[in-house]
CSV table of C-alpha atoms and ligand atoms in Angstrom, one decimal:
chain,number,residue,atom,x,y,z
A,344,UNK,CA,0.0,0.0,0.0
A,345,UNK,CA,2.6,2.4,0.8
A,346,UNK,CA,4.5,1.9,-2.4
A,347,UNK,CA,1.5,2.6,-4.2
A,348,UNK,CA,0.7,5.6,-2.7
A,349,UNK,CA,4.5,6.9,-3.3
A,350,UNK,CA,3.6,6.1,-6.8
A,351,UNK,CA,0.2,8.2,-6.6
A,352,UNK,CA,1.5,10.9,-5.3
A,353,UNK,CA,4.5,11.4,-7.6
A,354,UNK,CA,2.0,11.0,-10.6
A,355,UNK,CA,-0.3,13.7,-8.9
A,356,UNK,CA,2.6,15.7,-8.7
A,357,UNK,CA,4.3,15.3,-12.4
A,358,UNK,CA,0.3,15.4,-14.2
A,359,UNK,CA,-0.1,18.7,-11.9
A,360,UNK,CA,3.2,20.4,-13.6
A,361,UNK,CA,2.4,19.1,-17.1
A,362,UNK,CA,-1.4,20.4,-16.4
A,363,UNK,CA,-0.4,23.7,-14.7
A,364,UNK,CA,-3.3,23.4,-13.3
A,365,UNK,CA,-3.4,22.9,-9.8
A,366,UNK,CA,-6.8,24.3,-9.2
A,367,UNK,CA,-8.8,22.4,-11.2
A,368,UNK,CA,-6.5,18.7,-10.3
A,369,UNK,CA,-7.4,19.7,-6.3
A,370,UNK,CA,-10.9,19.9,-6.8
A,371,UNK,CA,-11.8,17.2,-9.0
A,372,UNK,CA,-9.4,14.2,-7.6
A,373,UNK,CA,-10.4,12.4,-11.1
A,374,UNK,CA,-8.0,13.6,-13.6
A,375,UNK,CA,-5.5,10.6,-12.4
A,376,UNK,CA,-7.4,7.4,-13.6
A,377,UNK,CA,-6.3,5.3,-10.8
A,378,UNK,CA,-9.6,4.6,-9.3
A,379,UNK,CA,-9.9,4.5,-5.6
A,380,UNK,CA,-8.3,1.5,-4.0
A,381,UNK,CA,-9.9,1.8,-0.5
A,382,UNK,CA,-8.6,1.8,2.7
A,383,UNK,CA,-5.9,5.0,3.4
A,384,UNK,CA,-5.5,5.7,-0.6
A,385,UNK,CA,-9.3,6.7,-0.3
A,386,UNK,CA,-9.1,8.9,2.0
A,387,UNK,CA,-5.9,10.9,0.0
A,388,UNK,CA,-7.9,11.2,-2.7
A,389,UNK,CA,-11.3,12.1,-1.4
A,390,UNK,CA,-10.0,14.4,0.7
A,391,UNK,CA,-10.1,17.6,-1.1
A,392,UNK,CA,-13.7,17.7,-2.8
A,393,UNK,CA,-15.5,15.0,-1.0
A,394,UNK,CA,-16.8,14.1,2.8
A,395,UNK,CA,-16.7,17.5,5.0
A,396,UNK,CA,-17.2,17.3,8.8
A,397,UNK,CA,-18.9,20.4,10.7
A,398,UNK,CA,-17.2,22.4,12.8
A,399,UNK,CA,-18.5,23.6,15.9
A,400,UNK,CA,-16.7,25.9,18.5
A,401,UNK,CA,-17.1,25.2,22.7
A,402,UNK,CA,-17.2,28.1,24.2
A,403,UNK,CA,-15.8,28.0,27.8
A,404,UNK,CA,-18.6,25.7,30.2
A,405,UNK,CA,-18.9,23.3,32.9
A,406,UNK,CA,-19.6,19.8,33.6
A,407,UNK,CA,-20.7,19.0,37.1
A,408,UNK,CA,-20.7,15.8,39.1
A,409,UNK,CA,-24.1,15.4,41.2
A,410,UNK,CA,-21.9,16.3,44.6
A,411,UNK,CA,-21.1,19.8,43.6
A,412,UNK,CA,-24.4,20.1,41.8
A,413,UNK,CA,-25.9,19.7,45.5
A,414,UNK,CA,-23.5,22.5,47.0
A,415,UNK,CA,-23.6,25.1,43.8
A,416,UNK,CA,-27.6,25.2,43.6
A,417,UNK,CA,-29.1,22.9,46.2
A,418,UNK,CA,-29.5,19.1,47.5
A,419,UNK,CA,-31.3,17.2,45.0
A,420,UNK,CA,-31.6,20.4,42.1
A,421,UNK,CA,-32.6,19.0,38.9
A,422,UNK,CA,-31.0,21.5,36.4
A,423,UNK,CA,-33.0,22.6,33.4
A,424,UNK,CA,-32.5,22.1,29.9
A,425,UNK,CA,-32.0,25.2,27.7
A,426,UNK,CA,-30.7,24.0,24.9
A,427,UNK,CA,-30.0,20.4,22.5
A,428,UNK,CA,-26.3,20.2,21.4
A,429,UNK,CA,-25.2,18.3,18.7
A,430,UNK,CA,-24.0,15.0,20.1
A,431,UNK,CA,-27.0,13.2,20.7
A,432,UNK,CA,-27.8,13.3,24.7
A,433,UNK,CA,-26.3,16.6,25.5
A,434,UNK,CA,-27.3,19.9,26.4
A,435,UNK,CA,-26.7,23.2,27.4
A,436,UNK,CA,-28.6,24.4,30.8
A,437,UNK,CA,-30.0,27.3,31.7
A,438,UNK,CA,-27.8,27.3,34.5
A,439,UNK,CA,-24.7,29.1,35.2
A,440,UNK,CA,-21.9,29.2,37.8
A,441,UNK,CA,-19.0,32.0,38.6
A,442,UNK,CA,-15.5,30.7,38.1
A,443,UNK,CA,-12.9,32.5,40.0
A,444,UNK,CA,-9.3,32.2,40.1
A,445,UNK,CA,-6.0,33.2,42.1
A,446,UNK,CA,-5.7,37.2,40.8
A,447,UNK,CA,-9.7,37.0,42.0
A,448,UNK,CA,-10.8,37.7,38.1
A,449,UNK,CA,-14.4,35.7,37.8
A,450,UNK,CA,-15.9,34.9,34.5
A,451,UNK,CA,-19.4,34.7,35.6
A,452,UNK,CA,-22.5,33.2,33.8
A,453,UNK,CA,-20.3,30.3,32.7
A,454,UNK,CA,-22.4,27.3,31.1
A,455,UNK,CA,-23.1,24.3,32.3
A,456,UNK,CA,-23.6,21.5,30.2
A,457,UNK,CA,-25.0,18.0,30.5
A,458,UNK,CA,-26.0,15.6,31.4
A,459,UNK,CA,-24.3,15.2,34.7
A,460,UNK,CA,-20.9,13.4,34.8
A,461,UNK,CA,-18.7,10.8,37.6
A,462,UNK,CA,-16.4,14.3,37.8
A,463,UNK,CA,-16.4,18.0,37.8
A,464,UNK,CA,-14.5,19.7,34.4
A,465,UNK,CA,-13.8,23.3,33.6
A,466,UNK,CA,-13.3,23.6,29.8
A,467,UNK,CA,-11.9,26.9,29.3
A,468,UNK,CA,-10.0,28.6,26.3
A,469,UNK,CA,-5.8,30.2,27.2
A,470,UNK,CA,-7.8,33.4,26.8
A,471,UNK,CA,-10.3,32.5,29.7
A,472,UNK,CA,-7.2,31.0,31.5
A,473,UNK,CA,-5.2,34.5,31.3
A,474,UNK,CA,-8.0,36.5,32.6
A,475,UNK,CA,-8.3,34.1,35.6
A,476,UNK,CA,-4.3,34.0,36.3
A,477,UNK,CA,-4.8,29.9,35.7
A,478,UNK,CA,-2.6,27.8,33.4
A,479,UNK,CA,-4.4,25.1,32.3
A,480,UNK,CA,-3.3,21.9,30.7
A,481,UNK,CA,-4.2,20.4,27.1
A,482,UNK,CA,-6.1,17.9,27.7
A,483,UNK,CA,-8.7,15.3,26.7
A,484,UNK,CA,-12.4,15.5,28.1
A,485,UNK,CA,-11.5,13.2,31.5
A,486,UNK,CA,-8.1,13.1,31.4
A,487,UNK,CA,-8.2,15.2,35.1
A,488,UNK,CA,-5.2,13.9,37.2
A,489,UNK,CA,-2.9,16.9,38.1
A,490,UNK,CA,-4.7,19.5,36.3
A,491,UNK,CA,-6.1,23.1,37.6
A,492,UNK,CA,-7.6,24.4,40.6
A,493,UNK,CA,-10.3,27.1,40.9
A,494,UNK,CA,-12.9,28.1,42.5
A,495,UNK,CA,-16.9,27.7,41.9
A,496,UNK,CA,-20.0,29.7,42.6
A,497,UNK,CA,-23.5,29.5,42.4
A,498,UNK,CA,-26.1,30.8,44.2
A,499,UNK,CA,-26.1,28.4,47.3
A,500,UNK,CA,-22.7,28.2,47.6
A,501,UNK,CA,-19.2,27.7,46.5
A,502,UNK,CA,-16.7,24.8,45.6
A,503,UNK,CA,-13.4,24.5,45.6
A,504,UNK,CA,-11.7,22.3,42.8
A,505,UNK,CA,-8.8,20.9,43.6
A,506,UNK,CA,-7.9,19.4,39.5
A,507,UNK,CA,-10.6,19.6,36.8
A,508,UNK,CA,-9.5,22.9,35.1
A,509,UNK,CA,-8.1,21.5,30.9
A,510,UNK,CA,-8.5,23.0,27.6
A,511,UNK,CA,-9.5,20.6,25.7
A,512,UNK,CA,-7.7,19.1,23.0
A,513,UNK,CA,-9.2,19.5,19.8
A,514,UNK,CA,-10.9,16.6,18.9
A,515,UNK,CA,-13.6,15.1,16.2
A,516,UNK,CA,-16.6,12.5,17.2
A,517,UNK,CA,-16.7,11.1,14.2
A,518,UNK,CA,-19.7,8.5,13.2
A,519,UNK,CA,-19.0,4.9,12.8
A,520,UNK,CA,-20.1,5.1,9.1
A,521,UNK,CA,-17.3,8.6,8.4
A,522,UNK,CA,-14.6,6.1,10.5
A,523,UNK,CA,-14.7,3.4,8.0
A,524,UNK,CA,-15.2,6.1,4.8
A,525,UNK,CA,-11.8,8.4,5.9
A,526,UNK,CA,-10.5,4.5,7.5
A,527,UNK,CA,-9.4,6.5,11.1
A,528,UNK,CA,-10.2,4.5,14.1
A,529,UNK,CA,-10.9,5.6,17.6
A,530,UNK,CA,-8.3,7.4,19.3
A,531,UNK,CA,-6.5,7.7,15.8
A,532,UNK,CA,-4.8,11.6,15.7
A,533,UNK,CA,-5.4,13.5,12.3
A,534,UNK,CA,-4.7,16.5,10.6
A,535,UNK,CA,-7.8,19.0,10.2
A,536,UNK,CA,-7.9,22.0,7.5
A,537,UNK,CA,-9.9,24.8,7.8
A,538,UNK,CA,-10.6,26.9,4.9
A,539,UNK,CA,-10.7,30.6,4.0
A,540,UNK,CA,-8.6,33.7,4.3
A,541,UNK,CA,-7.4,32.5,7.9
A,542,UNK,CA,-7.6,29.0,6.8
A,543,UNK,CA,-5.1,26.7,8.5
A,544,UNK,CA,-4.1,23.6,9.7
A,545,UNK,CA,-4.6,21.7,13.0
A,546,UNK,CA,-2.5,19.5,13.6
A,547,UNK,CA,-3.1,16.8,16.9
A,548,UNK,CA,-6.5,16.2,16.2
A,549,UNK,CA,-8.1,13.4,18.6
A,550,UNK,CA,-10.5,11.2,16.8
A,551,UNK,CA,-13.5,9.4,18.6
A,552,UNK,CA,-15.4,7.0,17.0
A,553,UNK,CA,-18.7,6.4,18.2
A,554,UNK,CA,-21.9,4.5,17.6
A,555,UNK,CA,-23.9,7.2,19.1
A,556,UNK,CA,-21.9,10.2,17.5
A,557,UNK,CA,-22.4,12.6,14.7
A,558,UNK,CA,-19.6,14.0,12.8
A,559,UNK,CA,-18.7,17.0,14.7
A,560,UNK,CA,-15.3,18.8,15.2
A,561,UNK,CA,-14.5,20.3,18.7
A,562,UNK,CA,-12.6,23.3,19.2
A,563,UNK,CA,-12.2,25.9,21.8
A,564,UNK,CA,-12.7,29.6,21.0
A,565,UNK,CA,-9.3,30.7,20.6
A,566,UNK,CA,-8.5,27.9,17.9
A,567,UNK,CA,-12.3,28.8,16.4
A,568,UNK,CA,-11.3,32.5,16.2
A,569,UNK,CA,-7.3,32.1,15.1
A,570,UNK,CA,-9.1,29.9,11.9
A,571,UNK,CA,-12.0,32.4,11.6
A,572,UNK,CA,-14.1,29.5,11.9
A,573,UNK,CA,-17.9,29.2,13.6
A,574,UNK,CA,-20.3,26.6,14.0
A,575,UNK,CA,-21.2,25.1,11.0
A,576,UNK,CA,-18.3,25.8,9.1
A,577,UNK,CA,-17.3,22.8,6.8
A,578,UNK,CA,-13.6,21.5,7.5
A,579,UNK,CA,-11.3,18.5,6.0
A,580,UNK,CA,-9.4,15.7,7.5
A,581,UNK,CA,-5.9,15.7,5.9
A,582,UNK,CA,-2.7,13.9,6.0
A,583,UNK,CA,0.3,15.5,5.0
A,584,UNK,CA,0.5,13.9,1.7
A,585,UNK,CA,-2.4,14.9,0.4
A,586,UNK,CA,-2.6,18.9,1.0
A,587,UNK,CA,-4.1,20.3,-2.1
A,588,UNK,CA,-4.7,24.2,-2.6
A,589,UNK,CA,-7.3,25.7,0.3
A,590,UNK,CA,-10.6,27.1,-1.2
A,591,UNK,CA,-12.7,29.4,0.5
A,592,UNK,CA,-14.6,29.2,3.6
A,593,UNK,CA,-17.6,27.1,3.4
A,594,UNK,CA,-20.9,26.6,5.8
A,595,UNK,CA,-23.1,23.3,6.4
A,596,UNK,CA,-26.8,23.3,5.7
A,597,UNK,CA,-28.8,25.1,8.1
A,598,UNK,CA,-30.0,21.5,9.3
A,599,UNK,CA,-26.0,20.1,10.1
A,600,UNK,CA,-24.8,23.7,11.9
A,601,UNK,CA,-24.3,22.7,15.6
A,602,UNK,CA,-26.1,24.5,17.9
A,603,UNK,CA,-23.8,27.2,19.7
A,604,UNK,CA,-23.7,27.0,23.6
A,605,UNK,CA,-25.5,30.2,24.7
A,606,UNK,CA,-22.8,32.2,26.2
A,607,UNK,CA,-23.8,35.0,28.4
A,608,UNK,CA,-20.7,35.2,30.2
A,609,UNK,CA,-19.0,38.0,31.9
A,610,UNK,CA,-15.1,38.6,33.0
A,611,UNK,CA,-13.7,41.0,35.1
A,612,UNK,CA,-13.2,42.0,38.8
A,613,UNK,CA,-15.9,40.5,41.3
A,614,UNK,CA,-17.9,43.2,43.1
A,615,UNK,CA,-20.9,41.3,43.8
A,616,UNK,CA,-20.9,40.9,47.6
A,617,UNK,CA,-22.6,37.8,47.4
A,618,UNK,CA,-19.6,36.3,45.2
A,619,UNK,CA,-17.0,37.9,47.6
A,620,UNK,CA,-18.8,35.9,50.6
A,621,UNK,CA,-19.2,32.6,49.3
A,622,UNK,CA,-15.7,32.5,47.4
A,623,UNK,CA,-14.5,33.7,50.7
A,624,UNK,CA,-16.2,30.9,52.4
A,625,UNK,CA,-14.6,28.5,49.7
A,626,UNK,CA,-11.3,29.7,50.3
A,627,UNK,CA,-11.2,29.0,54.2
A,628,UNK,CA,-12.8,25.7,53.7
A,629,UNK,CA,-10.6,24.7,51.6
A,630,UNK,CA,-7.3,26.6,51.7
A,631,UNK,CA,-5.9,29.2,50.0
A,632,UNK,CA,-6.8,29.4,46.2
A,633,UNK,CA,-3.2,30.7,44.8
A,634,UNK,CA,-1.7,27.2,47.4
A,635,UNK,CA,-3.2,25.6,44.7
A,636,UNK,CA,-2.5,26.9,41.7
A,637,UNK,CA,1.7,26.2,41.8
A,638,UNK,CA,1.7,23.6,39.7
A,639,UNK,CA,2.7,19.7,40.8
A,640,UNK,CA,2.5,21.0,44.3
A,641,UNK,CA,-0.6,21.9,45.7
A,642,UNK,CA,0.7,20.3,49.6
A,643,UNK,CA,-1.2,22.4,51.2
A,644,UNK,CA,-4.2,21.8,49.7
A,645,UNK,CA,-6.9,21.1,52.6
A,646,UNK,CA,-4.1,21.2,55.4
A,647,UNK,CA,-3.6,24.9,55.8
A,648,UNK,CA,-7.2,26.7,57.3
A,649,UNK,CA,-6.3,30.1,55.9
A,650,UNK,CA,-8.4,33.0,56.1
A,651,UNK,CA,-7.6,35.4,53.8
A,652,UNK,CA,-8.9,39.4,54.0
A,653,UNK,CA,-10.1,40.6,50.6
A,654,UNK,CA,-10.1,44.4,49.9
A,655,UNK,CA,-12.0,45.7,47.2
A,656,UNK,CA,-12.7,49.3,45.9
A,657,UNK,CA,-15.3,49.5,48.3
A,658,UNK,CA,-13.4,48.7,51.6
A,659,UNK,CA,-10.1,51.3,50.5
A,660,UNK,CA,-12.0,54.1,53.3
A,661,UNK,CA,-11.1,51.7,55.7
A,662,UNK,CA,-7.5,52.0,55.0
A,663,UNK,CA,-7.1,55.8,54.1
A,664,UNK,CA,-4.7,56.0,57.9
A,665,UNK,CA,-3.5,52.7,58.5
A,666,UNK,CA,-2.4,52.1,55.0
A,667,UNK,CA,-2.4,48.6,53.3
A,668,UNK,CA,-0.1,45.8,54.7
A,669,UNK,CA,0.6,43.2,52.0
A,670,UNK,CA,1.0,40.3,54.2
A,671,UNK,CA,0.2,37.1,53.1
A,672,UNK,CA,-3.4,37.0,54.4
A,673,UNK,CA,-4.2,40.1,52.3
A,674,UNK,CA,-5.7,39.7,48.8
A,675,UNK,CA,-5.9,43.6,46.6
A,676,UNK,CA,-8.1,43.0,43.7
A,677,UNK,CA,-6.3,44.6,40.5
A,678,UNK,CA,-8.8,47.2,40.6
A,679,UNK,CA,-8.8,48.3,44.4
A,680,UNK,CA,-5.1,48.7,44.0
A,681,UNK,CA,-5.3,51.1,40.9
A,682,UNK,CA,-7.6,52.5,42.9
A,683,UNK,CA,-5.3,52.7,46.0
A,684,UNK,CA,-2.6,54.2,44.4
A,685,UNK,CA,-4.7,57.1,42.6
A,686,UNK,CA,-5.9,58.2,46.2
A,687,UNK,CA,-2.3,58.2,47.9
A,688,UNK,CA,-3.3,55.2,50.0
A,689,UNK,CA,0.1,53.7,50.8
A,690,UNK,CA,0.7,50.1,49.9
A,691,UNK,CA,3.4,48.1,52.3
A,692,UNK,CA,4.2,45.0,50.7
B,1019,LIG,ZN1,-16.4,17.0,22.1
C-alpha cells in the first residue's frame, strides 16, 4: 500500500506540472485514472472535494458531578435544559456558575452542560485561563489527574476544585459510518484543514469514534477564532500527503450547523458581595486558592485553614490611615489597587 501511494503521489505531482493546473486537479481528484483503492489511498484522494465534517466551536462551560451540583444550587436540584447540542444526549442548561481564580478575576454566567458526569471539568480557552491568572493543561475531556484548581459559585454556595480545570484538546466525534469512509479508528490523531482567508491547519487532532456520535469537530474559541471558523463551518481531515490548494470558507446546511452553547458570560473584577462571601467561604474551607494553583505542588491543599482578608474598591476608606499591609493574608483586587494608588493610600508590601 505504501508503495503505491509513493507512486500516486508522484504521478499527482508530475500530471499537476504538465497540467499547470493545480486548481482544477485539487478539486476534482479524477484527472489521475487510478480509481480509488480503499482503505488510506481513499481517503488521499477524497480528501479535497468530497466528505466535510462540521465544525463547531465550545465556548468555555462546565460539567458538574451530582456532589457539587448539590452544594452550587441545592441538595437534589434537577437542572433545566436550555438548549440540545449536537452529540445526541447533550445539552446546554439554563444554568450558570462563577469561576474565579487566584488574581480574583471571575468569568461569571459560565455554562453548564449536561447531562451530569462521575467528575467536575472546567473547559476553558488560554484566553479564559489568562483572565483568571490559571494555566491550564491540554487535555482530553477526563483526562483530570494533576490539572487546575479554581474556585466555583453559584447561588447556594461555593466549591473549591482541587484538579478539573483543561483545555480541551481539539478533537472530532466522528460517526461509525465517516470512521470506515476516511479508515481512522478511535483514538487515531489527524490533521484538520480549515478553509478561507485565515484557513489553516490543525494538527493533533483526537478522533472518537462512536456508535452514538455525529460527525462533529470540537474546538475551543481561541482555535475557532485564530481559523475564523464558527459553528457550521465545513472542514477537511488531511494527512500531509495529500494537501491540495485551500478554497474558501464554506458553511453546512442550516440542518447540520451545531447548535452554539448560549454564552452569556462575563469577565472581570468580582464586586458582587454575594460572590466575595461565598468565594470567601470556599477559600477558608478549603485553603488558599493561589496554594493551589503552583503547579505539581498543591501540599497544602486542605491542610492549611487560611483566612484570607479581601479588599475591594469599596473597603479602600477603611484604609485611608493605617495604609495597606501586604501580608500574606491580604488579597488587593487589581482594581482596588489602581484604585489605591490614585488616592495616595500607601501600599506596604
Ligand atoms: Zn467533544
Amino acid at each position: 500500500m505504501d508503495t503505491e501511494k509513493l507512486i500516486h503521489d508522484v504521478v499527482k505531482s508530475v500530471m499537476r506540472k504538465l497540467n499547470g493546473n493545480i486548481a482544477q486537479d485539487a478539486s476534482t481528484n479524477t484527472t489521475l485514472g487510478l480509481g480509488t483503492a480503499g482503505g488510506k489511498l481513499k481517503m488521499a484522494e477524497t480528501v479535497a472535494s468530497d466528505r466535510k465534517i462540521v465544525c463547531s466551536i465550545s465556548v468555555k462551560h462546565v460539567h458538574l458531578c451530582r456532589e457539587h451540583l448539590n452544594i452550587l444550587y441545592g441538595k437534589d436540584y434537577e437542572p433545566t435544559i436550555l438548549k440540545e447540542l449536537y452529540q445526541p444526549g447533550n445539552y446546554a442548561y439554563k444554568e450558570t456558575l462563577t469561576i474565579v481564580g487566584p488574581r480574583l478575576n471571575a468569568i461569571q454566567n459560565v455554562r453548564i452542560l449536561g447531562p451530569l458526569r462521575s467528575k467536575t471539568q472546567v473547559e476553558l480557552a488560554k484566553t479564559d485561563c489568562i483572565i483568571l491568572g490559571i494555566d491550564a493543561p491540554v487535555r482530553p475531556s477526563g483526562k483530570l489527574e494533576g490539572t487546575t484548581s479554581c474556585v466555583l459559585i453559584g447561588p447556594k454556595g461555593a466549591v473549591y476544585l482541587k484538579e478539573g480545570v483543561i483545555r480541551a484538546n481539539r478533537h472530532i466525534h466522528l460517526s461509525q459510518e465517516d470512521a470506515d469512509y476516511f479508515a481512522i479508528k478511535d483514538n487515531d490523531e489527524v490533521d484538520v484543514r480549515v478553509p478561507g482567508p485565515k484557513g489553516l491547519t490543525f494538527n493533533n487532532v483526537q478522533v472518537r469514534v462512536s456508535k452514538d456520535s455525529v460527525s462533529e469537530m470540537h474546538i475551543d474559541t481561541d482555535d475557532g477564532n485564530a481559523a475564523d471558523a464558527v459553528n457550521g463551518t465545513l472542514i477537511e481531515i488531511v494527512n500531509a500527503s495529500c494537501i491540495a490548494p485551500i478554497g474558501p470558507s464554506t458553511i453546512a446546511d442550516s440542518n447540520k450547523i451545531p447548535p452554539y452553547i448560549p454564552d452569556n458570560s462575563i469577565s472581570g473584577e468580582i464586586t458582587d458581595p454575594n460572590i466575595l462571601r461565598n468565594m470567601n467561604k470556599a477559600m477558608e474551607m478549603q485553603g488558599s486558592v493561589s496554594s493551589a494553583n503552583v503547579a505539581g505542588s498543591g501540599s497544602n491543599i486542605g491542610t492549611a485553614k487560611t483566612t484570607k482578608t479581601v479588599i475591594t474598591v469599596a473597603d479602600l476608606d477603611n484604609y485611608k490611615a493605617s495604609g495597606i499591609n501586604l501580608s500574606p493574608g491580604v488579597i488587593l483586587s487589581p482594581l482596588a489597587k489602581d484604585e489605591a494608588i490614585a488616592r495616595g493610600i500607601k501600599i506596604i508590601s
